[in-house]
PDB file of C-alpha atoms in Angstrom:
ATOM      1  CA  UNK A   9     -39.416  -0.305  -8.436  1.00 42.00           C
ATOM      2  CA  UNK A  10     -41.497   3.389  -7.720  1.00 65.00           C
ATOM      3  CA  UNK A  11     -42.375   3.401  -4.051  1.00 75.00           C
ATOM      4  CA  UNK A  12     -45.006   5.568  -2.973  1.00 79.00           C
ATOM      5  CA  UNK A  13     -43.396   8.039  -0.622  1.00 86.00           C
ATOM      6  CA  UNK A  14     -43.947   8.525   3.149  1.00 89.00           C
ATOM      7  CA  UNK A  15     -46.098  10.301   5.477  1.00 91.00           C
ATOM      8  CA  UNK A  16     -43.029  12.518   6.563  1.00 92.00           C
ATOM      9  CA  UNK A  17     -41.713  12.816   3.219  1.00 93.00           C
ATOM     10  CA  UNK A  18     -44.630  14.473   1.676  1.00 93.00           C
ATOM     11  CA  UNK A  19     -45.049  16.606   5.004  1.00 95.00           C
ATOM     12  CA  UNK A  20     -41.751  17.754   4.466  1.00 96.00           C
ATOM     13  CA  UNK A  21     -42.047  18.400   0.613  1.00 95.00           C
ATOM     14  CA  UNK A  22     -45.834  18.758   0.373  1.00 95.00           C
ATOM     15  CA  UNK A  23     -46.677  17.658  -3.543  1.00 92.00           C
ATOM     16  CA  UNK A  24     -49.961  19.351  -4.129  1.00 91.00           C
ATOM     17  CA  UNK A  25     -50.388  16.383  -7.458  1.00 91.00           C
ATOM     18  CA  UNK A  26     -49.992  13.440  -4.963  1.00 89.00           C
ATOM     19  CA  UNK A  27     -52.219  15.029  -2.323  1.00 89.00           C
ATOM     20  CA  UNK A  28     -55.073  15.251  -4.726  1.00 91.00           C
ATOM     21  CA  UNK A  29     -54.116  11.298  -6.176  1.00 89.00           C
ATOM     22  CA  UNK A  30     -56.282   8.590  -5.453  1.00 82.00           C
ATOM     23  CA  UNK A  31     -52.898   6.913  -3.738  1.00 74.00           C
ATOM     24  CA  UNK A  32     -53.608   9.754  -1.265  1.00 73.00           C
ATOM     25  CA  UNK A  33     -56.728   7.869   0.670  1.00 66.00           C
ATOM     26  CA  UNK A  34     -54.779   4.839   2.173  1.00 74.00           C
ATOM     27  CA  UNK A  35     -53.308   3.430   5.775  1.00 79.00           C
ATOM     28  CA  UNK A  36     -50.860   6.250   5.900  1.00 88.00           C
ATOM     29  CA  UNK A  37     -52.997   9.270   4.629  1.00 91.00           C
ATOM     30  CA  UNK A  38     -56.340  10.900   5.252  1.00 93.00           C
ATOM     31  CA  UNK A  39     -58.047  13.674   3.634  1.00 94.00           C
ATOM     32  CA  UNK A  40     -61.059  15.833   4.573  1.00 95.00           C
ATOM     33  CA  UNK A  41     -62.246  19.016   3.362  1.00 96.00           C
ATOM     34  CA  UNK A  42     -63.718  21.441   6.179  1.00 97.00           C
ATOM     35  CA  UNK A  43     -67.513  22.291   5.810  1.00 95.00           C
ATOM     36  CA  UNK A  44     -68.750  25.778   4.537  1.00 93.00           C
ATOM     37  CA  UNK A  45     -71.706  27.686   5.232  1.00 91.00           C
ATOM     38  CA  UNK A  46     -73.165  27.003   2.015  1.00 91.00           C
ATOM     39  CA  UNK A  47     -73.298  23.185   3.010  1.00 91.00           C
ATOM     40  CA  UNK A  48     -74.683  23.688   6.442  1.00 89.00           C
ATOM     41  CA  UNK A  49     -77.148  25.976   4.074  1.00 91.00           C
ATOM     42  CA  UNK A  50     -78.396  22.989   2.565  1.00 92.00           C
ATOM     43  CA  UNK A  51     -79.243  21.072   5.586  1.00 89.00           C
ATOM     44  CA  UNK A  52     -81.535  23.677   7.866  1.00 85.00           C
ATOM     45  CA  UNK A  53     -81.904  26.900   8.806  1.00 87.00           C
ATOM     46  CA  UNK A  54     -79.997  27.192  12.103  1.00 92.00           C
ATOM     47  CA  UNK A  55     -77.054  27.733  10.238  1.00 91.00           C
ATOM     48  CA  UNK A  56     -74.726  28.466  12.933  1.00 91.00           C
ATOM     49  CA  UNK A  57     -75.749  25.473  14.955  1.00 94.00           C
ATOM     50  CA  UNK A  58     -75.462  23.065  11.495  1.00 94.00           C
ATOM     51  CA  UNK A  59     -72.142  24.154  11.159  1.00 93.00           C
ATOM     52  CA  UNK A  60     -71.115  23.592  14.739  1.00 93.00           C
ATOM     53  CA  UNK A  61     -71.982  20.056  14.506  1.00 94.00           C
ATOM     54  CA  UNK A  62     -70.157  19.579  11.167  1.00 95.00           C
ATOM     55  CA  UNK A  63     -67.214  21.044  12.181  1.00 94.00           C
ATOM     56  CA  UNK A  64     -67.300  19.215  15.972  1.00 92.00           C
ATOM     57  CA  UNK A  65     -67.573  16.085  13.703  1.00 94.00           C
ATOM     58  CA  UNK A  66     -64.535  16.986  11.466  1.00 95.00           C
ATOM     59  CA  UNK A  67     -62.248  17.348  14.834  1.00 92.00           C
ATOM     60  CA  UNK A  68     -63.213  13.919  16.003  1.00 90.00           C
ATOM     61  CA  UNK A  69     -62.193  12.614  12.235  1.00 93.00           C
ATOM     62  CA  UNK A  70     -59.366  14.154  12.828  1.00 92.00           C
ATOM     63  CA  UNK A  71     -58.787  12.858  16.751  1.00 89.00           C
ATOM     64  CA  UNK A  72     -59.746   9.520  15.640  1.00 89.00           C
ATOM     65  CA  UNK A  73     -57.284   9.490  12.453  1.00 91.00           C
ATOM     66  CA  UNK A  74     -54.243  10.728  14.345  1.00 90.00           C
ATOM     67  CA  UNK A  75     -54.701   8.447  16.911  1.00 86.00           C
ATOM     68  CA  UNK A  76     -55.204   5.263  14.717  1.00 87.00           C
ATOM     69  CA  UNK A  77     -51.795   6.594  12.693  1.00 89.00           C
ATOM     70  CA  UNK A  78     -49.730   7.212  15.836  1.00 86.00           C
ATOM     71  CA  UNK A  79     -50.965   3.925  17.512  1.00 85.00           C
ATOM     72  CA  UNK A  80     -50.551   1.419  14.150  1.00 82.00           C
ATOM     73  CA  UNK A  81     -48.241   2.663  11.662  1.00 70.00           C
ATOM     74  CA  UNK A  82     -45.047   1.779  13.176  1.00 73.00           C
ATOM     75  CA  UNK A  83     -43.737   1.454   9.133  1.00 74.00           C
ATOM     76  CA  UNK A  84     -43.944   3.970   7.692  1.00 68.00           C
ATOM     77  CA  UNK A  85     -43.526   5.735  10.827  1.00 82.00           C
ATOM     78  CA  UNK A  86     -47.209   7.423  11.205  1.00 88.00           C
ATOM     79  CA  UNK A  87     -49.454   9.210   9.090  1.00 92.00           C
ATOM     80  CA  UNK A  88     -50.313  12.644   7.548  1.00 94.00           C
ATOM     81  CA  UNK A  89     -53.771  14.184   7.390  1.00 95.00           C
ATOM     82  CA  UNK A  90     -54.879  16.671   4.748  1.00 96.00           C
ATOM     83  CA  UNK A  91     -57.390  19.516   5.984  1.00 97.00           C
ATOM     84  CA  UNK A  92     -58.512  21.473   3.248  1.00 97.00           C
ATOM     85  CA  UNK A  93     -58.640  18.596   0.157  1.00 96.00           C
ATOM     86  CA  UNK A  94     -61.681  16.597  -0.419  1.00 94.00           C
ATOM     87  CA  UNK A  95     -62.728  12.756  -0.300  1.00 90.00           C
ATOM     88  CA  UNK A  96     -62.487  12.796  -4.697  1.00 92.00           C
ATOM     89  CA  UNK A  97     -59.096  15.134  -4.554  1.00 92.00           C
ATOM     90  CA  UNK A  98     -60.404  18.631  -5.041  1.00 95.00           C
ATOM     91  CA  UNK A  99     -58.639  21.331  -2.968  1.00 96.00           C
ATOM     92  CA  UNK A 100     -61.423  23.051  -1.190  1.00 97.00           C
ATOM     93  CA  UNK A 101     -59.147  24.845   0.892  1.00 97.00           C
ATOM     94  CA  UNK A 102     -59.617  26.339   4.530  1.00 98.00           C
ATOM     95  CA  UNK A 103     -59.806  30.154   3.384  1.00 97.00           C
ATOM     96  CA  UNK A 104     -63.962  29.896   4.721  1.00 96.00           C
ATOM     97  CA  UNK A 105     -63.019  29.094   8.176  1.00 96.00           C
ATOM     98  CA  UNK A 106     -63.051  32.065  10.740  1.00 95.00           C
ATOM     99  CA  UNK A 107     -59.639  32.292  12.975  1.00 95.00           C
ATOM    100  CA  UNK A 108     -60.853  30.821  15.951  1.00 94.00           C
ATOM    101  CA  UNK A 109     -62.930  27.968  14.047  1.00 94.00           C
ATOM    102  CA  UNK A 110     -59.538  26.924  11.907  1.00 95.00           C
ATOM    103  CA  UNK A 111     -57.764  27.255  15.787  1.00 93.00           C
ATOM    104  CA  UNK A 112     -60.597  24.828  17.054  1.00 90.00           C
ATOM    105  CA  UNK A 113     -59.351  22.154  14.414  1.00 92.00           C
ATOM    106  CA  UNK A 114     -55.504  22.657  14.897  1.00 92.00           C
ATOM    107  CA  UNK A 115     -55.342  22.359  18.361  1.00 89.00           C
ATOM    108  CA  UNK A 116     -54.129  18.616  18.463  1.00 84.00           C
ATOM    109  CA  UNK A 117     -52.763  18.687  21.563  1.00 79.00           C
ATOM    110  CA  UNK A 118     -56.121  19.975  23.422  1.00 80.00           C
ATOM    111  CA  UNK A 119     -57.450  16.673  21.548  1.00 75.00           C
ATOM    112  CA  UNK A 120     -55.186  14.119  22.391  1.00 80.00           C
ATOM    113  CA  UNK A 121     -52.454  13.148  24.767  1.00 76.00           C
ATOM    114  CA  UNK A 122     -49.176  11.866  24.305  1.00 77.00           C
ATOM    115  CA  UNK A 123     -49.105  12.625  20.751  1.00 80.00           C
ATOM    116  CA  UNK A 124     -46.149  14.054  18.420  1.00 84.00           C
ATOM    117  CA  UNK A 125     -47.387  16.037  15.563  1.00 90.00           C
ATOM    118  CA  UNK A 126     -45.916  18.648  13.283  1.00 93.00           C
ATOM    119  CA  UNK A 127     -48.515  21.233  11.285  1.00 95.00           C
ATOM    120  CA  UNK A 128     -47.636  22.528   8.332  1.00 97.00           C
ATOM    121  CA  UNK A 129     -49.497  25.511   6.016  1.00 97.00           C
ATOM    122  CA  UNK A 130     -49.284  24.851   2.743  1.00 97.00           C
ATOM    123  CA  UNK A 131     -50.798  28.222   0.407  1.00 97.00           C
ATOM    124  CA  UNK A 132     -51.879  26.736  -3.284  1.00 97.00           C
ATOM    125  CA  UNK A 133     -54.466  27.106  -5.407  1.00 96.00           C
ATOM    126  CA  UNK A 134     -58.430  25.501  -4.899  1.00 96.00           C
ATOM    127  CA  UNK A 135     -60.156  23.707  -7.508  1.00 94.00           C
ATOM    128  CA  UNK A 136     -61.795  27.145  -8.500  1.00 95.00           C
ATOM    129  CA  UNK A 137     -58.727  28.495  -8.883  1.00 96.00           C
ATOM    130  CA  UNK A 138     -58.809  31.048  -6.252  1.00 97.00           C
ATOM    131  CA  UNK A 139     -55.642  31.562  -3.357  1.00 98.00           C
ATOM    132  CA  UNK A 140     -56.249  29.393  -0.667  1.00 98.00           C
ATOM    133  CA  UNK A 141     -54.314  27.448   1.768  1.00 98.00           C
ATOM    134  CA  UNK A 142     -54.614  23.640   3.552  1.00 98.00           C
ATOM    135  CA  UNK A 143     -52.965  22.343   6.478  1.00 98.00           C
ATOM    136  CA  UNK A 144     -50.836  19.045   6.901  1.00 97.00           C
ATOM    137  CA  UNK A 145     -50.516  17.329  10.122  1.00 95.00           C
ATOM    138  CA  UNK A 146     -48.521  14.566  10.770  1.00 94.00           C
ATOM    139  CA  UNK A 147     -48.591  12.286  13.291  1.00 91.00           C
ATOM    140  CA  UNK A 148     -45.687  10.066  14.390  1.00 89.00           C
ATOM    141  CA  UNK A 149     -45.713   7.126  15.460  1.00 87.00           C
ATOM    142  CA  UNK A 150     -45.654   6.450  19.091  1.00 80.00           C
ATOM    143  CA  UNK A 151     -44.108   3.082  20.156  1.00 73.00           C
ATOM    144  CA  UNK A 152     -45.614   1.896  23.739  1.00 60.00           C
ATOM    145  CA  UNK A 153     -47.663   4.839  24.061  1.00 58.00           C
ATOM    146  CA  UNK A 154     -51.037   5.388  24.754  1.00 56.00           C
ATOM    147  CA  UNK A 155     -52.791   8.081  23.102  1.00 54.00           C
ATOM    148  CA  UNK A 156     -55.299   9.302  24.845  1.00 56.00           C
ATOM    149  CA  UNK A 157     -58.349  12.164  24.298  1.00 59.00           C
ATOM    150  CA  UNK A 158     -57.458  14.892  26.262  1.00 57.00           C
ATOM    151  CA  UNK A 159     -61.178  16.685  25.503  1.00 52.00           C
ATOM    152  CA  UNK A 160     -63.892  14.301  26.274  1.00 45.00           C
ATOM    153  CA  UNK A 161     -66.099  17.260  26.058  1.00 42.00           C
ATOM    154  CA  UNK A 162     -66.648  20.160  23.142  1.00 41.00           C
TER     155      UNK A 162
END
């Protein structure tokens, strides 16, 4: 029998193939791709503010996901999140982000409380072939703990 493989497993040896697999999107993974300027382009003209928003609603994804896997996935042990890959697979990488915006999204434990979580860069490829990087974070799970939001406020 081929089991899929863990949360931690893939965190620990990140398989760039599995990452971008349909298999990716279930109880124990999440993916998201961070939004760009040309998107927030697309939308309006206050650019800047457009972005903002997208990018405040990314880090609540990502509060919301890491809670859910260190709350409920007692087997297999939590979850891992993808930052950087898309909803259909495509590595859109993280390269875009400025310093302190990418800082803004790592900072899991100015989200939440009471949460273990290893990050990982992973440098590859995107899907136009340029050098870019993504970022794993995995989230044990946390048995009898209550996770809580540590920023109620952005």
């Amino acid at each position: 029998m081929n089991r899929n493989p863990t949360p931690k497993e893939i965190f620990d040896v990140p398989d760039l193939a599995f990452l971008q697999s349909a298999q990716m999107e279930r109880q124990y993974f999440e993916r998201k791709e961070a939004p760009t300027r040309a998107q927030a382009m697309k939308e309006g003209t206050n650019v800047d503010a457009i972005l903002k928003k997208k990018l405040g609603e990314l880090q609540d994804k990502i509060k919301a996901t890491l809670a859910s896997f260190a709350t409920s996935n007692k087997e297999p042990n939590g979850g891992l999140f993808v930052l950087g890959v898309d909803d259909e697979g495509q590595i859109r990488g993280l390269r875009h982000l400025s310093s302190s915006e990418l800082e803004r999204l790592l900072d899991i434990s100015r989200l939440l409380e009471n949460i273990h979580f290893e990050l990982k860069r992973v440098d590859c490829e995107d899907a136009a072939g340029a050098s870019n990087f993504v970022y794993l974070i995995y989230a044990a799970y946390a048995e009898k703990t209550l996770v809580c939001s540590a920023d109620s406020q952005r």
